[in-house]
Amino acid sequence: MTEPTFATLVSRWYEENARDLPWREPGVGAWAILVSEVMLQQTPVVRVLPAWRAWLDRWPDPAALAADTPAEAIRMWGRLGYPRRAVRLRDCAVAIVERHGGAVPDKLDQLLALPGVGTYTARAVAAFAYGQRHPVVDTNVRRVVSRAVAGEPDAGPATRPADLVACEELLPLEPAAAALAGAAFMELGAVVCTARSPRCPACPVESVCAWRASGQEAPAGPTRRPQRYAGTDRQVRGLLLGVLRETTGPVPHQRLDQVWSDDVQRARALAGLVTDGLVEPVGEAAFRLVGDGPATPLPRP
């Protein structure tokens, strides 16, 4: 009898142990999956869940978001972090309406051409929404493949073309099975083959794991030093955005001056928000969220 493949072992484990997440439910559409993938970038699932539900309640399809303003997208994003994602997602919705009649495209090249959709997100939507065979590689997948196949304890901080090749080689040829395996690899890295405290006895591929066989220990410290937040420009940007989100229309400069006492740092943070397309000046003495005015409705498909 042929031994089960790596993908088969992980997929069987996934079907019995996967977390119950709403974007994985049968019948969830490509738009909902695209929103989840954008929100999950550098953000824990527990924070994404309520934001994802609220976002889709308000904008259940790309046309609904495209017809609203970038300012409202930033407001709805709240404190999810990295708010440029909200503007990029709204730009993506506009492009979907204008180029694809309001339907999220199912071809990889068309997904890659959408604003704010990169290599990972495009492949994730193609695989998880449309059941296609593409390697979907995030930090968790790279770690699983690096350990189990290459015998290395850590995959490093950035995705390389070789990571896509290594993952694709593990995928079944049948598209639906490949999509399932891609989700399974990701889940395994998220909940079992974790960076610092892997639960090897619970791993479905422990017996064939090259890293486990090598006897190497997990790295003692983080691959990347955690970024400091308190007192940084990032904190000041968040405080400024908080004031602007709570107000409709222009906010006087004097009100923003109360957010942070360091004039130089506050001005630098505000200038960065303008440069990033999140905030725009109104006259010489006020600022507002970008596009925080009457929406220009786009025709719904």
mmCIF file of N, CA, C and O in Angstrom, residues 128-223:
data_model
loop_
_atom_site.group_PDB
_atom_site.id
_atom_site.type_symbol
_atom_site.label_atom_id
_atom_site.label_comp_id
_atom_site.label_asym_id
_atom_site.label_seq_id
_atom_site.Cartn_x
_atom_site.Cartn_y
_atom_site.Cartn_z
ATOM 1 N N PHE A 128 -8.526 29.571 -2.101
ATOM 2 C CA PHE A 128 -9.552 29.352 -1.084
ATOM 3 C C PHE A 128 -10.947 29.746 -1.546
ATOM 4 O O PHE A 128 -11.935 29.194 -1.067
ATOM 5 N N ALA A 129 -11.044 30.704 -2.466
ATOM 6 C CA ALA A 129 -12.364 31.096 -2.972
ATOM 7 C C ALA A 129 -12.763 30.306 -4.206
ATOM 8 O O ALA A 129 -13.946 30.004 -4.402
ATOM 9 N N TYR A 130 -11.771 29.973 -5.050
ATOM 10 C CA TYR A 130 -12.084 29.340 -6.329
ATOM 11 C C TYR A 130 -11.538 27.929 -6.475
ATOM 12 O O TYR A 130 -11.660 27.319 -7.542
ATOM 13 N N GLY A 131 -10.895 27.399 -5.422
ATOM 14 C CA GLY A 131 -10.441 26.013 -5.449
ATOM 15 C C GLY A 131 -9.374 25.709 -6.471
ATOM 16 O O GLY A 131 -9.310 24.586 -6.984
ATOM 17 N N GLN A 132 -8.505 26.664 -6.752
ATOM 18 C CA GLN A 132 -7.464 26.462 -7.745
ATOM 19 C C GLN A 132 -6.163 25.965 -7.095
ATOM 20 O O GLN A 132 -5.973 26.070 -5.879
ATOM 21 N N ARG A 133 -5.276 25.452 -7.919
ATOM 22 C CA ARG A 133 -4.003 24.921 -7.427
ATOM 23 C C ARG A 133 -2.920 25.989 -7.506
ATOM 24 O O ARG A 133 -2.343 26.233 -8.569
ATOM 25 N N HIS A 134 -2.664 26.637 -6.388
ATOM 26 C CA HIS A 134 -1.601 27.637 -6.290
ATOM 27 C C HIS A 134 -0.934 27.487 -4.927
ATOM 28 O O HIS A 134 -1.619 27.228 -3.928
ATOM 29 N N PRO A 135 0.381 27.659 -4.838
ATOM 30 C CA PRO A 135 1.024 27.670 -3.527
ATOM 31 C C PRO A 135 0.671 28.961 -2.779
ATOM 32 O O PRO A 135 0.882 30.058 -3.293
ATOM 33 N N VAL A 136 0.106 28.825 -1.604
ATOM 34 C CA VAL A 136 -0.265 29.971 -0.772
ATOM 35 C C VAL A 136 0.713 29.988 0.397
ATOM 36 O O VAL A 136 0.648 29.143 1.287
ATOM 37 N N VAL A 137 1.621 30.946 0.382
ATOM 38 C CA VAL A 137 2.756 30.899 1.304
ATOM 39 C C VAL A 137 2.784 32.129 2.198
ATOM 40 O O VAL A 137 3.012 33.251 1.736
ATOM 41 N N ASP A 138 2.544 31.909 3.483
ATOM 42 C CA ASP A 138 2.722 32.966 4.478
ATOM 43 C C ASP A 138 3.804 32.509 5.459
ATOM 44 O O ASP A 138 4.473 31.488 5.247
ATOM 45 N N THR A 139 3.977 33.239 6.549
ATOM 46 C CA THR A 139 5.014 32.892 7.519
ATOM 47 C C THR A 139 4.809 31.497 8.084
ATOM 48 O O THR A 139 5.776 30.737 8.272
ATOM 49 N N ASN A 140 3.563 31.146 8.363
ATOM 50 C CA ASN A 140 3.294 29.836 8.938
ATOM 51 C C ASN A 140 3.636 28.711 7.966
ATOM 52 O O ASN A 140 4.228 27.693 8.355
ATOM 53 N N VAL A 141 3.272 28.877 6.714
ATOM 54 C CA VAL A 141 3.559 27.842 5.718
ATOM 55 C C VAL A 141 5.067 27.707 5.510
ATOM 56 O O VAL A 141 5.599 26.585 5.424
ATOM 57 N N ARG A 142 5.752 28.831 5.432
ATOM 58 C CA ARG A 142 7.205 28.770 5.236
ATOM 59 C C ARG A 142 7.872 28.028 6.385
ATOM 60 O O ARG A 142 8.827 27.270 6.179
ATOM 61 N N ARG A 143 7.387 28.240 7.590
ATOM 62 C CA ARG A 143 7.979 27.561 8.750
ATOM 63 C C ARG A 143 7.725 26.056 8.687
ATOM 64 O O ARG A 143 8.624 25.251 8.949
ATOM 65 N N VAL A 144 6.515 25.657 8.349
ATOM 66 C CA VAL A 144 6.196 24.232 8.248
ATOM 67 C C VAL A 144 7.075 23.560 7.199
ATOM 68 O O VAL A 144 7.674 22.499 7.452
ATOM 69 N N VAL A 145 7.173 24.151 6.032
ATOM 70 C CA VAL A 145 7.952 23.544 4.945
ATOM 71 C C VAL A 145 9.441 23.550 5.288
ATOM 72 O O VAL A 145 10.165 22.573 5.029
ATOM 73 N N SER A 146 9.899 24.653 5.883
ATOM 74 C CA SER A 146 11.316 24.738 6.243
ATOM 75 C C SER A 146 11.693 23.645 7.234
ATOM 76 O O SER A 146 12.735 22.988 7.094
ATOM 77 N N ARG A 147 10.845 23.423 8.218
ATOM 78 C CA ARG A 147 11.161 22.424 9.227
ATOM 79 C C ARG A 147 10.969 20.997 8.700
ATOM 80 O O ARG A 147 11.872 20.165 8.778
ATOM 81 N N ALA A 148 9.791 20.745 8.171
ATOM 82 C CA ALA A 148 9.452 19.365 7.817
ATOM 83 C C ALA A 148 10.237 18.848 6.624
ATOM 84 O O ALA A 148 10.597 17.664 6.580
ATOM 85 N N VAL A 149 10.514 19.724 5.667
ATOM 86 C CA VAL A 149 11.156 19.283 4.427
ATOM 87 C C VAL A 149 12.653 19.591 4.421
ATOM 88 O O VAL A 149 13.476 18.727 4.118
ATOM 89 N N ALA A 150 13.005 20.833 4.755
ATOM 90 C CA ALA A 150 14.409 21.248 4.678
ATOM 91 C C ALA A 150 15.190 20.977 5.952
ATOM 92 O O ALA A 150 16.425 21.027 5.947
ATOM 93 N N GLY A 151 14.496 20.703 7.063
ATOM 94 C CA GLY A 151 15.179 20.418 8.314
ATOM 95 C C GLY A 151 15.738 21.636 9.004
ATOM 96 O O GLY A 151 16.591 21.514 9.894
ATOM 97 N N GLU A 152 15.270 22.831 8.624
ATOM 98 C CA GLU A 152 15.741 24.065 9.226
ATOM 99 C C GLU A 152 14.749 24.535 10.291
ATOM 100 O O GLU A 152 13.525 24.457 10.093
ATOM 101 N N PRO A 153 15.221 25.078 11.412
ATOM 102 C CA PRO A 153 14.306 25.470 12.483
ATOM 103 C C PRO A 153 13.494 26.719 12.190
ATOM 104 O O PRO A 153 12.452 26.941 12.800
ATOM 105 N N ASP A 154 13.963 27.543 11.252
ATOM 106 C CA ASP A 154 13.257 28.789 10.957
ATOM 107 C C ASP A 154 13.447 29.129 9.492
ATOM 108 O O ASP A 154 14.513 28.889 8.921
ATOM 109 N N ALA A 155 12.403 29.711 8.894
ATOM 110 C CA ALA A 155 12.460 30.001 7.457
ATOM 111 C C ALA A 155 12.986 31.390 7.142
ATOM 112 O O ALA A 155 13.172 31.729 5.975
ATOM 113 N N GLY A 156 13.223 32.218 8.155
ATOM 114 C CA GLY A 156 13.685 33.578 7.894
ATOM 115 C C GLY A 156 12.524 34.545 7.747
ATOM 116 O O GLY A 156 11.355 34.149 7.702
ATOM 117 N N PRO A 157 12.817 35.839 7.659
ATOM 118 C CA PRO A 157 11.766 36.855 7.757
ATOM 119 C C PRO A 157 10.988 37.141 6.486
ATOM 120 O O PRO A 157 9.934 37.755 6.542
ATOM 121 N N ALA A 158 11.463 36.749 5.314
ATOM 122 C CA ALA A 158 10.809 37.177 4.070
ATOM 123 C C ALA A 158 10.580 35.999 3.129
ATOM 124 O O ALA A 158 11.382 35.061 3.061
ATOM 125 N N THR A 159 9.464 36.064 2.408
ATOM 126 C CA THR A 159 9.148 35.030 1.425
ATOM 127 C C THR A 159 10.019 35.185 0.187
ATOM 128 O O THR A 159 10.180 36.284 -0.336
ATOM 129 N N ARG A 160 10.570 34.077 -0.295
ATOM 130 C CA ARG A 160 11.412 34.079 -1.489
ATOM 131 C C ARG A 160 10.742 33.230 -2.570
ATOM 132 O O ARG A 160 9.883 32.394 -2.277
ATOM 133 N N PRO A 161 11.131 33.430 -3.833
ATOM 134 C CA PRO A 161 10.564 32.586 -4.889
ATOM 135 C C PRO A 161 10.732 31.100 -4.612
ATOM 136 O O PRO A 161 9.864 30.296 -4.952
ATOM 137 N N ALA A 162 11.854 30.732 -3.985
ATOM 138 C CA ALA A 162 12.092 29.326 -3.679
ATOM 139 C C ALA A 162 11.036 28.768 -2.729
ATOM 140 O O ALA A 162 10.733 27.563 -2.760
ATOM 141 N N ASP A 163 10.462 29.623 -1.869
ATOM 142 C CA ASP A 163 9.426 29.152 -0.947
ATOM 143 C C ASP A 163 8.169 28.747 -1.714
ATOM 144 O O ASP A 163 7.495 27.768 -1.354
ATOM 145 N N LEU A 164 7.826 29.501 -2.759
ATOM 146 C CA LEU A 164 6.669 29.148 -3.585
ATOM 147 C C LEU A 164 6.893 27.807 -4.279
ATOM 148 O O LEU A 164 5.992 26.959 -4.344
ATOM 149 N N VAL A 165 8.103 27.614 -4.783
ATOM 150 C CA VAL A 165 8.432 26.363 -5.473
ATOM 151 C C VAL A 165 8.350 25.187 -4.500
ATOM 152 O O VAL A 165 7.757 24.140 -4.800
ATOM 153 N N ALA A 166 8.935 25.353 -3.307
ATOM 154 C CA ALA A 166 8.954 24.268 -2.331
ATOM 155 C C ALA A 166 7.545 23.894 -1.892
ATOM 156 O O ALA A 166 7.221 22.707 -1.719
ATOM 157 N N CYS A 167 6.684 24.888 -1.727
ATOM 158 C CA CYS A 167 5.306 24.611 -1.333
ATOM 159 C C CYS A 167 4.536 23.940 -2.459
ATOM 160 O O CYS A 167 3.791 22.973 -2.233
ATOM 161 N N GLU A 168 4.716 24.433 -3.676
ATOM 162 C CA GLU A 168 3.981 23.869 -4.807
ATOM 163 C C GLU A 168 4.327 22.402 -5.015
ATOM 164 O O GLU A 168 3.467 21.596 -5.402
ATOM 165 N N GLU A 169 5.568 22.042 -4.765
ATOM 166 C CA GLU A 169 5.976 20.648 -4.942
ATOM 167 C C GLU A 169 5.248 19.706 -3.990
ATOM 168 O O GLU A 169 5.142 18.504 -4.249
ATOM 169 N N LEU A 170 4.730 20.230 -2.895
ATOM 170 C CA LEU A 170 4.024 19.407 -1.914
ATOM 171 C C LEU A 170 2.539 19.281 -2.213
ATOM 172 O O LEU A 170 1.862 18.428 -1.629
ATOM 173 N N LEU A 171 2.011 20.112 -3.105
ATOM 174 C CA LEU A 171 0.573 20.142 -3.351
ATOM 175 C C LEU A 171 0.125 18.978 -4.226
ATOM 176 O O LEU A 171 0.816 18.612 -5.182
ATOM 177 N N PRO A 172 -1.042 18.395 -3.938
ATOM 178 C CA PRO A 172 -1.613 17.404 -4.852
ATOM 179 C C PRO A 172 -1.890 18.032 -6.214
ATOM 180 O O PRO A 172 -2.044 19.254 -6.323
ATOM 181 N N LEU A 173 -1.964 17.218 -7.229
ATOM 182 C CA LEU A 173 -2.218 17.727 -8.578
ATOM 183 C C LEU A 173 -3.667 18.177 -8.752
ATOM 184 O O LEU A 173 -3.946 19.118 -9.497
ATOM 185 N N GLU A 174 -4.594 17.522 -8.068
ATOM 186 C CA GLU A 174 -6.006 17.865 -8.211
ATOM 187 C C GLU A 174 -6.269 19.204 -7.529
ATOM 188 O O GLU A 174 -5.918 19.394 -6.352
ATOM 189 N N PRO A 175 -6.846 20.199 -8.225
ATOM 190 C CA PRO A 175 -6.963 21.561 -7.693
ATOM 191 C C PRO A 175 -7.662 21.657 -6.340
ATOM 192 O O PRO A 175 -7.167 22.346 -5.435
ATOM 193 N N ALA A 176 -8.806 21.007 -6.169
ATOM 194 C CA ALA A 176 -9.530 21.125 -4.901
ATOM 195 C C ALA A 176 -8.712 20.552 -3.747
ATOM 196 O O ALA A 176 -8.680 21.118 -2.642
ATOM 197 N N ALA A 177 -8.027 19.431 -3.990
ATOM 198 C CA ALA A 177 -7.180 18.835 -2.957
ATOM 199 C C ALA A 177 -5.987 19.738 -2.645
ATOM 200 O O ALA A 177 -5.554 19.840 -1.495
ATOM 201 N N ALA A 178 -5.464 20.407 -3.671
ATOM 202 C CA ALA A 178 -4.348 21.332 -3.469
ATOM 203 C C ALA A 178 -4.779 22.532 -2.637
ATOM 204 O O ALA A 178 -4.050 22.991 -1.743
ATOM 205 N N ALA A 179 -5.975 23.066 -2.903
ATOM 206 C CA ALA A 179 -6.484 24.199 -2.131
ATOM 207 C C ALA A 179 -6.675 23.810 -0.672
ATOM 208 O O ALA A 179 -6.347 24.577 0.242
ATOM 209 N N LEU A 180 -7.202 22.614 -0.443
ATOM 210 C CA LEU A 180 -7.376 22.121 0.926
ATOM 211 C C LEU A 180 -6.025 21.983 1.616
ATOM 212 O O LEU A 180 -5.858 22.388 2.780
ATOM 213 N N ALA A 181 -5.043 21.423 0.907
ATOM 214 C CA ALA A 181 -3.714 21.250 1.491
ATOM 215 C C ALA A 181 -3.086 22.593 1.834
ATOM 216 O O ALA A 181 -2.433 22.738 2.882
ATOM 217 N N GLY A 182 -3.283 23.591 0.967
ATOM 218 C CA GLY A 182 -2.734 24.911 1.249
ATOM 219 C C GLY A 182 -3.281 25.493 2.538
ATOM 220 O O GLY A 182 -2.534 26.060 3.352
ATOM 221 N N ALA A 183 -4.581 25.353 2.746
ATOM 222 C CA ALA A 183 -5.186 25.828 3.990
ATOM 223 C C ALA A 183 -4.675 25.017 5.177
ATOM 224 O O ALA A 183 -4.446 25.554 6.273
ATOM 225 N N ALA A 184 -4.479 23.713 4.958
ATOM 226 C CA ALA A 184 -4.013 22.840 6.032
ATOM 227 C C ALA A 184 -2.589 23.182 6.462
ATOM 228 O O ALA A 184 -2.272 23.208 7.656
ATOM 229 N N PHE A 185 -1.695 23.440 5.493
ATOM 230 C CA PHE A 185 -0.322 23.831 5.833
ATOM 231 C C PHE A 185 -0.331 25.087 6.708
ATOM 232 O O PHE A 185 0.409 25.201 7.686
ATOM 233 N N MET A 186 -1.161 26.049 6.330
ATOM 234 C CA MET A 186 -1.229 27.315 7.047
ATOM 235 C C MET A 186 -1.728 27.113 8.476
ATOM 236 O O MET A 186 -1.183 27.663 9.438
ATOM 237 N N GLU A 187 -2.776 26.301 8.604
ATOM 238 C CA GLU A 187 -3.335 26.041 9.932
ATOM 239 C C GLU A 187 -2.343 25.300 10.819
ATOM 240 O O GLU A 187 -2.213 25.594 12.014
ATOM 241 N N LEU A 188 -1.627 24.354 10.255
ATOM 242 C CA LEU A 188 -0.648 23.598 11.030
ATOM 243 C C LEU A 188 0.419 24.533 11.609
ATOM 244 O O LEU A 188 0.798 24.412 12.776
ATOM 245 N N GLY A 189 0.895 25.471 10.785
ATOM 246 C CA GLY A 189 1.894 26.412 11.268
ATOM 247 C C GLY A 189 1.355 27.378 12.303
ATOM 248 O O GLY A 189 2.080 27.829 13.189
ATOM 249 N N ALA A 190 0.066 27.701 12.206
ATOM 250 C CA ALA A 190 -0.531 28.671 13.122
ATOM 251 C C ALA A 190 -0.793 28.088 14.503
ATOM 252 O O ALA A 190 -0.671 28.791 15.512
ATOM 253 N N VAL A 191 -1.167 26.803 14.572
ATOM 254 C CA VAL A 191 -1.614 26.269 15.862
ATOM 255 C C VAL A 191 -0.752 25.132 16.416
ATOM 256 O O VAL A 191 -0.830 24.829 17.604
ATOM 257 N N VAL A 192 0.081 24.486 15.580
ATOM 258 C CA VAL A 192 0.911 23.377 16.055
ATOM 259 C C VAL A 192 2.398 23.666 15.863
ATOM 260 O O VAL A 192 3.174 23.670 16.819
ATOM 261 N N CYS A 193 2.798 23.905 14.633
ATOM 262 C CA CYS A 193 4.211 24.144 14.321
ATOM 263 C C CYS A 193 4.535 25.624 14.499
ATOM 264 O O CYS A 193 4.957 26.314 13.571
ATOM 265 N N THR A 194 4.332 26.103 15.716
ATOM 266 C CA THR A 194 4.507 27.526 16.005
ATOM 267 C C THR A 194 5.987 27.875 16.124
ATOM 268 O O THR A 194 6.845 26.996 16.247
ATOM 269 N N ALA A 195 6.271 29.157 16.125
ATOM 270 C CA ALA A 195 7.661 29.601 16.065
ATOM 271 C C ALA A 195 8.461 29.207 17.295
ATOM 272 O O ALA A 195 9.572 28.689 17.191
ATOM 273 N N ARG A 196 7.919 29.453 18.481
ATOM 274 C CA ARG A 196 8.703 29.260 19.697
ATOM 275 C C ARG A 196 8.320 28.027 20.509
ATOM 276 O O ARG A 196 9.127 27.502 21.250
ATOM 277 N N SER A 197 7.075 27.588 20.427
ATOM 278 C CA SER A 197 6.627 26.459 21.243
ATOM 279 C C SER A 197 5.889 25.424 20.400
ATOM 280 O O SER A 197 4.688 25.186 20.595
ATOM 281 N N PRO A 198 6.571 24.803 19.444
ATOM 282 C CA PRO A 198 5.898 23.821 18.587
ATOM 283 C C PRO A 198 5.419 22.622 19.398
ATOM 284 O O PRO A 198 6.110 22.135 20.292
ATOM 285 N N ARG A 199 4.217 22.147 19.066
ATOM 286 C CA ARG A 199 3.629 20.996 19.750
ATOM 287 C C ARG A 199 3.852 19.751 18.888
ATOM 288 O O ARG A 199 2.924 19.197 18.316
ATOM 289 N N CYS A 200 5.085 19.324 18.828
ATOM 290 C CA CYS A 200 5.463 18.248 17.909
ATOM 291 C C CYS A 200 4.677 16.957 18.122
ATOM 292 O O CYS A 200 4.313 16.292 17.142
ATOM 293 N N PRO A 201 4.383 16.547 19.351
ATOM 294 C CA PRO A 201 3.612 15.309 19.514
ATOM 295 C C PRO A 201 2.222 15.369 18.890
ATOM 296 O O PRO A 201 1.646 14.325 18.582
ATOM 297 N N ALA A 202 1.688 16.586 18.691
ATOM 298 C CA ALA A 202 0.363 16.732 18.082
ATOM 299 C C ALA A 202 0.427 16.896 16.576
ATOM 300 O O ALA A 202 -0.612 17.029 15.924
ATOM 301 N N CYS A 203 1.621 16.871 16.001
ATOM 302 C CA CYS A 203 1.788 17.157 14.576
ATOM 303 C C CYS A 203 1.563 15.898 13.737
ATOM 304 O O CYS A 203 2.130 14.837 14.028
ATOM 305 N N PRO A 204 0.774 15.998 12.685
ATOM 306 C CA PRO A 204 0.496 14.824 11.853
ATOM 307 C C PRO A 204 1.675 14.353 11.022
ATOM 308 O O PRO A 204 1.642 13.249 10.469
ATOM 309 N N VAL A 205 2.712 15.183 10.904
ATOM 310 C CA VAL A 205 3.878 14.783 10.103
ATOM 311 C C VAL A 205 5.142 14.693 10.957
ATOM 312 O O VAL A 205 6.254 14.767 10.441
ATOM 313 N N GLU A 206 4.972 14.506 12.251
ATOM 314 C CA GLU A 206 6.140 14.407 13.127
ATOM 315 C C GLU A 206 7.072 13.287 12.687
ATOM 316 O O GLU A 206 8.302 13.436 12.697
ATOM 317 N N SER A 207 6.503 12.180 12.260
ATOM 318 C CA SER A 207 7.333 11.012 11.923
ATOM 319 C C SER A 207 8.171 11.218 10.666
ATOM 320 O O SER A 207 9.165 10.504 10.474
ATOM 321 N N VAL A 208 7.804 12.179 9.826
ATOM 322 C CA VAL A 208 8.558 12.420 8.594
ATOM 323 C C VAL A 208 9.205 13.801 8.586
ATOM 324 O O VAL A 208 9.716 14.250 7.561
ATOM 325 N N CYS A 209 9.203 14.463 9.727
ATOM 326 C CA CYS A 209 9.739 15.833 9.810
ATOM 327 C C CYS A 209 11.257 15.809 9.870
ATOM 328 O O CYS A 209 11.854 15.238 10.795
ATOM 329 N N ALA A 210 11.894 16.457 8.911
ATOM 330 C CA ALA A 210 13.358 16.463 8.851
ATOM 331 C C ALA A 210 13.966 17.219 10.017
ATOM 332 O O ALA A 210 15.035 16.856 10.523
ATOM 333 N N TRP A 211 13.311 18.282 10.452
ATOM 334 C CA TRP A 211 13.836 19.063 11.582
ATOM 335 C C TRP A 211 13.744 18.260 12.869
ATOM 336 O O TRP A 211 14.669 18.240 13.667
ATOM 337 N N ARG A 212 12.630 17.573 13.067
ATOM 338 C CA ARG A 212 12.459 16.744 14.259
ATOM 339 C C ARG A 212 13.518 15.653 14.284
ATOM 340 O O ARG A 212 14.110 15.360 15.333
ATOM 341 N N ALA A 213 13.787 15.062 13.127
ATOM 342 C CA ALA A 213 14.786 13.990 13.049
ATOM 343 C C ALA A 213 16.191 14.498 13.330
ATOM 344 O O ALA A 213 17.040 13.777 13.840
ATOM 345 N N SER A 214 16.427 15.780 13.020
ATOM 346 C CA SER A 214 17.774 16.342 13.215
ATOM 347 C C SER A 214 18.092 16.614 14.671
ATOM 348 O O SER A 214 19.266 16.761 15.037
ATOM 349 N N GLY A 215 17.063 16.730 15.512
ATOM 350 C CA GLY A 215 17.281 16.994 16.925
ATOM 351 C C GLY A 215 17.565 18.439 17.253
ATOM 352 O O GLY A 215 17.890 18.767 18.401
ATOM 353 N N GLN A 216 17.461 19.327 16.276
ATOM 354 C CA GLN A 216 17.707 20.741 16.534
ATOM 355 C C GLN A 216 16.596 21.330 17.400
ATOM 356 O O GLN A 216 15.442 20.916 17.327
ATOM 357 N N GLU A 217 16.969 22.332 18.196
ATOM 358 C CA GLU A 217 16.000 23.027 19.028
ATOM 359 C C GLU A 217 15.412 24.208 18.266
ATOM 360 O O GLU A 217 16.003 24.716 17.313
ATOM 361 N N ALA A 218 14.232 24.647 18.692
ATOM 362 C CA ALA A 218 13.644 25.865 18.132
ATOM 363 C C ALA A 218 14.503 27.058 18.526
ATOM 364 O O ALA A 218 15.152 27.042 19.583
ATOM 365 N N PRO A 219 14.573 28.100 17.710
ATOM 366 C CA PRO A 219 15.354 29.284 18.069
ATOM 367 C C PRO A 219 14.924 29.823 19.427
ATOM 368 O O PRO A 219 13.740 29.847 19.754
ATOM 369 N N ALA A 220 15.897 30.255 20.210
ATOM 370 C CA ALA A 220 15.605 30.707 21.567
ATOM 371 C C ALA A 220 14.904 32.053 21.597
ATOM 372 O O ALA A 220 14.128 32.344 22.503
ATOM 373 N N GLY A 221 15.190 32.912 20.631
ATOM 374 C CA GLY A 221 14.613 34.245 20.630
ATOM 375 C C GLY A 221 13.865 34.521 19.356
ATOM 376 O O GLY A 221 13.859 33.701 18.430
ATOM 377 N N PRO A 222 13.202 35.677 19.273
ATOM 378 C CA PRO A 222 12.444 35.998 18.060
ATOM 379 C C PRO A 222 13.349 36.206 16.862
ATOM 380 O O PRO A 222 14.480 36.666 16.992
ATOM 381 N N THR A 223 12.856 35.830 15.672
ATOM 382 C CA THR A 223 13.611 36.060 14.447
ATOM 383 C C THR A 223 13.843 37.543 14.231
ATOM 384 O O THR A 223 14.908 37.973 13.813
#
